[in-house]
Structure formats: C-alpha cells, structure tokens
Amino acid sequence: MLTREAVIVNESGFHIRPAQLFTEQAAKFTSKISIAVKGTNTVADGKSILGLMTLGLAKGSEIVISAEGADEQEAIDALAELVQSGFGEA
Amino acid sequence: MKETKITGLGVSEGVRIGRAFVYRPIRVEDAEERRTDDPAGEALRLREAKERCLKDLEELVAHTAATLGEDKAVILKGQMSMLNDPSLYPPMEQLIESEGWSAETAVRRIVIQTAGLFESMASEYMRERASDVRDLGSRLLLHLRAREGARLSDIREEAILVADDLSPSDTVQLDKRRVLGIVTRIGGKTSHTAILAGSLGIPAVLGAGSGIDAIHSGDTLAVDGGTGDVVVHPDAGTMREYGDKMARQEEAKRRQEAFANREAVTVDGFRAEIGANIGTPQEAEGLIGIGAEGIGLYRTEFLFMSRSSMPDEDTQFRAYRSAAEAMQGRPVVIRTLDIGGDKELPYLDAEPEANPFLGYRAIRLCLGQQELLATQLRAILRASAYGNVKIMFPMISGLQEWRQAKAICEEAREALRRENVPHADKVEVGMMVEIPSAALQADRFAREVDFFSIGTNDLVQYTLAVDRMNERVADLYDYFHPAVLRLIKQVIDASNRHGKWTGMCGSMAGDPMAAPLLVGLGLHEWSMAAPSVPKIKEAISRLNAEACSALAERVLDMDTPQDVRRELKAFLAGIGGSLQS
C-alpha cells in the first residue's frame, strides 16, 4: 500500500465538482483508494462521492491518500496531482 | 376536447399559446412506508428505476453540457455518481432484501439519512448539497411511480409550466428560453413568482385555484398574463383571438427593441439613465442585451428567502460579485435586506405583529440585529472590487437610522482595509425614499447621502394610507396623487441642490404614462422590471424635456389624481405617443 499527503488548495474545498472529478479519476484504477483526514480516524472510500463530500474538507485541510492494488503507483500519482492542482479552479 | 376557461390573477403581461408541462414534484418525505411480501420483486423495481434514472440523467448531462456548459453539467454528473455510490444504492437494496421494506420506503429512508449527513455539516455549501440528494430521491420516486409531472430541469421543449406553487429554488432553475408562460394554483401579486416572472418577461397567471386540476401535460393552453385568463383546449375562434393579440404585442415589442441599444435622450437633449430591477444574480445575465444601463435595484431578500438558514458572507459575496461582473462596470445598486412586513424568513423568529408594514422590518430589523447587516455589508463591499457596486438602505424614516446604518458600513469598510481584503476605494452609499418623513426631510438627508432612490410602491401606500392588497380601498392607491408628486419633486430638488442624484425603482418608473412627468421633474435614473426597459426608452425618446417641465408644473398644482391622469393623457395624445405596451 502506498500513501501520500496532500493539502486542499482550491477555494471551495471538496464540493461536488472536485469530488466528482476525484471519484472519476479514482474509478480508472483497480486499486482500492481511500482518503483520510490527517491526524484523525476519519476515512472515506475514494471512489464514493458521498463519502468524499461528507468528509467536510475545506481549503487548507490536510489529507492522506492511500492506494492499494496492482496500479497503486499510477493511482496515487494521478490523484495527488489532481488535488494539488486545485482541480483546475484555484 | 371541449374548450374550458379558468381565471386567476394576471401578474406578468403577455399572451402565449403552447403545450402544458405539469410539474408535480414528489418529496421524499411524502413517500409511503410499506412492507413487502416480495422483496425480490421490489429490488427489481428499484434496480429498473435506477437504470431509467441514470439514463435520464445521462441525457440531461449531455443536454446541459451543450446548452449551459460543462460546469453546470458536472453537478448532474455528481448526481449520477451519487446514484452509483456504494453508500447510497447498496443500503437501499439491503433494506428491501433483508428487512422486507418496499422500494419507496428504502429510497425514503436512505435519502433522508444521507441528506441528514449534509444538513449537519458546518459548511453552508455542503448543507445545500442535501438538496441534491433529495432531488435524486425525488427522481427515483418518480421512476418508481409512473406519475404525471417531472423535474423542472426536464423541460426540453417550449412549454407553459403548470404547478401548484413554485418555491424560490424552483423559480431560479427556470429556463426562460423554454418556459413560455406560468400558471399556478396559489400565489398573489407580490409573491416571488410574480416578481420573477415579471423580471424575466414570462407571462404568468397565479392563483388559478382548483381549475388547474383539469390540465394535463401536453394539453394546449392559451394564456393571457394581463387579464389572468387561461383557456384549456382553445377552439379555432379562441386560437385566432389569442394569435392576433400575440401578433400585436410582437409588433410593439419589435418597435421598442429598436430602442434597446440607444440612450434614452429627449428630442431636446435631456438624458435619462434606464436600469433594471433584479432579485437574483441570474437575472443580470442578458440585461445589457436588452439595453439596461445598470441595475437600479438588486433585491437581496430572495437570496435569504430561498433557503433554510442564513446565507454566510461567502455565499452572499459570490451572488453580489456575479451580478457586478455581469454588468461589466455599469452601476449595480444593492439594497440591504428588506425583510419583515409580508416577507418572512423561516430562520429568523419574527413575532406576529398587528401592523407588519408599520412594524419591525427592513432597516429596523437590521439595526436590531447588527451582525446580520455587518455581514451583508462586508459581502457587498468585497463584491465592489469586481464592478461598479453601490449600497442602498431600505425604509429609512429618520436621520438617526441613516447615520447608524452608515456607521456600520464604515466599520465594515475599515475592517476590510485592515485585513487587506480587496474592495473598491469609493463605494456610493444611498437610501430608499419610501416613507413620507424621509421625503419631507430630503434636504437634510441630501447633505449626507450619495443618492436617493424613490420606492413608489411603499411611498404611495404610506402617504395615502392605503393597503393596496385590500380590494375595498385599492382604487385610492394612485401614484399620480398630487401629494405623492409633490413629495417626489421635493426629493429630486433636494438632491439637485446638493449635487446628488435621484433614481426611482417602484412600478411608476416602468409606466410609460409617468415618463413625461418624471422627465419634467428632472429624475435622473429609472429602474424597472427588465422587459419594460425598451418601452420606457422609446417613451422618453419621443419627449421634449422643456414641454415636460411645463407639464410637471401644471399637474403639481392640480386637485386630484383623476385631473392628473386626464392631463397626462391629453399631453401624450398631443405628441402622438402611444400608451399601449
């Protein structure tokens, strides 16, 4: 399993558009993806838009992305980059 | 089919013939709780409903992406993802298969539970997502129960919308290119539906009562938003009659549209500024195209009324900024919250009052709950960095109120400066003149304000002591009453003496018959329901300002509103002006 830390940089946090883009991207990989709020036990399935949105992530939130499976390296690279890019809106 | 006629209140002018689209949303709370003997059958029903729902959404996504853009489409894609979500659909299946509940019960329970997760979140944006989940639930229920009526966003062809009532969130979703007209069971002249229909230029008949039960989706309707008549299955004669009315209106509209992109200047060079009133930032889109030179009144209360909790600073800021940006540097006058009276907020507990129009409303309420006003002013000032924004306080009755409100505004500005938050260096701050005491002291106010805007609807009501909703006295309600005209003159004269400007944002501003009088009094700015803009520009372009001044002088000296109307009609007939809309 691989993990990577990231910070939410886009203004409106993990609202519906970013959550949709994230789950779309996550669904392209066979690995199991999850997102944890750093320093807590709160974890959501990275392929569940409802799960991601109910994490309540805002700008500045620190998260830990994990990927486990055959394509975990590609998955974690792509997803971390998507988050850091601010989903093309920040 | 035999022709039948029903009648309601005509609240937004215009004649239309079209097919009915009956809108009856199914709320998740209304779904029945029921056990089933056939869990496998219920699970299949749910799966089929889900598949149909996904197919519908897919079409809607493609359609929305093509017409409204990718950004709007992604929200609908989000609904598709929610429907496929491991935490939404599988728990529904489980309720059916292991606990023996019906498909409707499963949808109801899981949707309410999931919406509840969002409703308990701190971020307001996320709390609003609860409505996306509920929306999805309604879609599923619709597919489970083959019942007439669909989602508002499913109107794909031009249609006349028929509904019991429209909520503020329904009305902002209206696609004005497809909604030819609106017919509702309940609603009055001052309801948000009436105001929005007027500003979007959609003919509307409200309060048509149980008559609408006879209307089914696909029926042909002929609607007259002026008289309040709705004809179901019109016969050939009626079709001809309504067709002729439509043709006459189209012709007048084409004639007026020629004035949209010209300035309103009288033949002798008096220049009037013509703006539009709006209630939501969406209405600002397209205003420049119809010739509006600004927004003379942005009623912010709709932003507060269309929700279950107070909008926070960022939500307000986004709305104000989007209106400011849409107008590309043209003035946008944002009026602070005008609530109370007949407009209530569910999340502000208002005590019932014997005389709500003389009670705790508008600026009085805002000065009593200063946090609320301070937040709104911060949001408006932040939006001022993105356009030509002005601030206006409603219902000012005395200088002490004005000074208090102005001080809160200054504090907000100072705070933004300290925090280095972008805002314009200079933002004009003015007030509504809608209470006679403010008009009578206009000379004092004029020293301190940047501008006045005369709200004729309330000014007439307070000056003449007439409740215009009360049919027994409604005929006394007349903005051509000489007493009202004298007050208007005082306000304009006071602003001129102090180098300030005066606008008017009540319904008098949109009346072509009042135009010569207002030009004669020297009004600077007119603001009205958007569809009237070309009409008033045309009316003013025909006038001679000098003749109008003489006219104003004559009518101010008259005895009754009837005398004034006679004089105005004679004046307009004399210059060959038409009074038709």
PDB file of C-alpha atoms in Angstrom, chain B residues 370 374 378 381 404-418:
ATOM      1  CA  GLN B 370     -26.440  44.341  13.521  1.00  0.00           C
ATOM      2  CA  ALA B 374     -22.498  43.901   9.085  1.00  0.00           C
ATOM      3  CA  ARG B 378     -18.872  43.089   4.138  1.00  0.00           C
ATOM      4  CA  LEU B 381     -18.069  45.735  -0.192  1.00  0.00           C
ATOM      5  CA  GLN B 404     -26.357  54.313  12.342  1.00  0.00           C
ATOM      6  CA  ALA B 405     -26.502  52.224   9.160  1.00  0.00           C
ATOM      7  CA  LYS B 406     -23.801  54.342   7.522  1.00  0.00           C
ATOM      8  CA  ALA B 407     -21.550  53.897  10.582  1.00  0.00           C
ATOM      9  CA  ILE B 408     -21.888  50.108  10.395  1.00  0.00           C
ATOM     10  CA  CYS B 409     -20.974  50.343   6.728  1.00  0.00           C
ATOM     11  CA  GLU B 410     -17.880  52.437   7.540  1.00  0.00           C
ATOM     12  CA  GLU B 411     -16.814  49.941  10.203  1.00  0.00           C
ATOM     13  CA  ALA B 412     -17.124  47.094   7.715  1.00  0.00           C
ATOM     14  CA  ARG B 413     -15.055  49.035   5.189  1.00  0.00           C
ATOM     15  CA  GLU B 414     -12.401  49.827   7.812  1.00  0.00           C
ATOM     16  CA  ALA B 415     -12.218  46.163   8.812  1.00  0.00           C
ATOM     17  CA  LEU B 416     -11.689  45.069   5.212  1.00  0.00           C
ATOM     18  CA  ARG B 417      -8.950  47.669   4.835  1.00  0.00           C
ATOM     19  CA  ARG B 418      -7.185  46.367   7.980  1.00  0.00           C
TER      20      ARG B 418
END
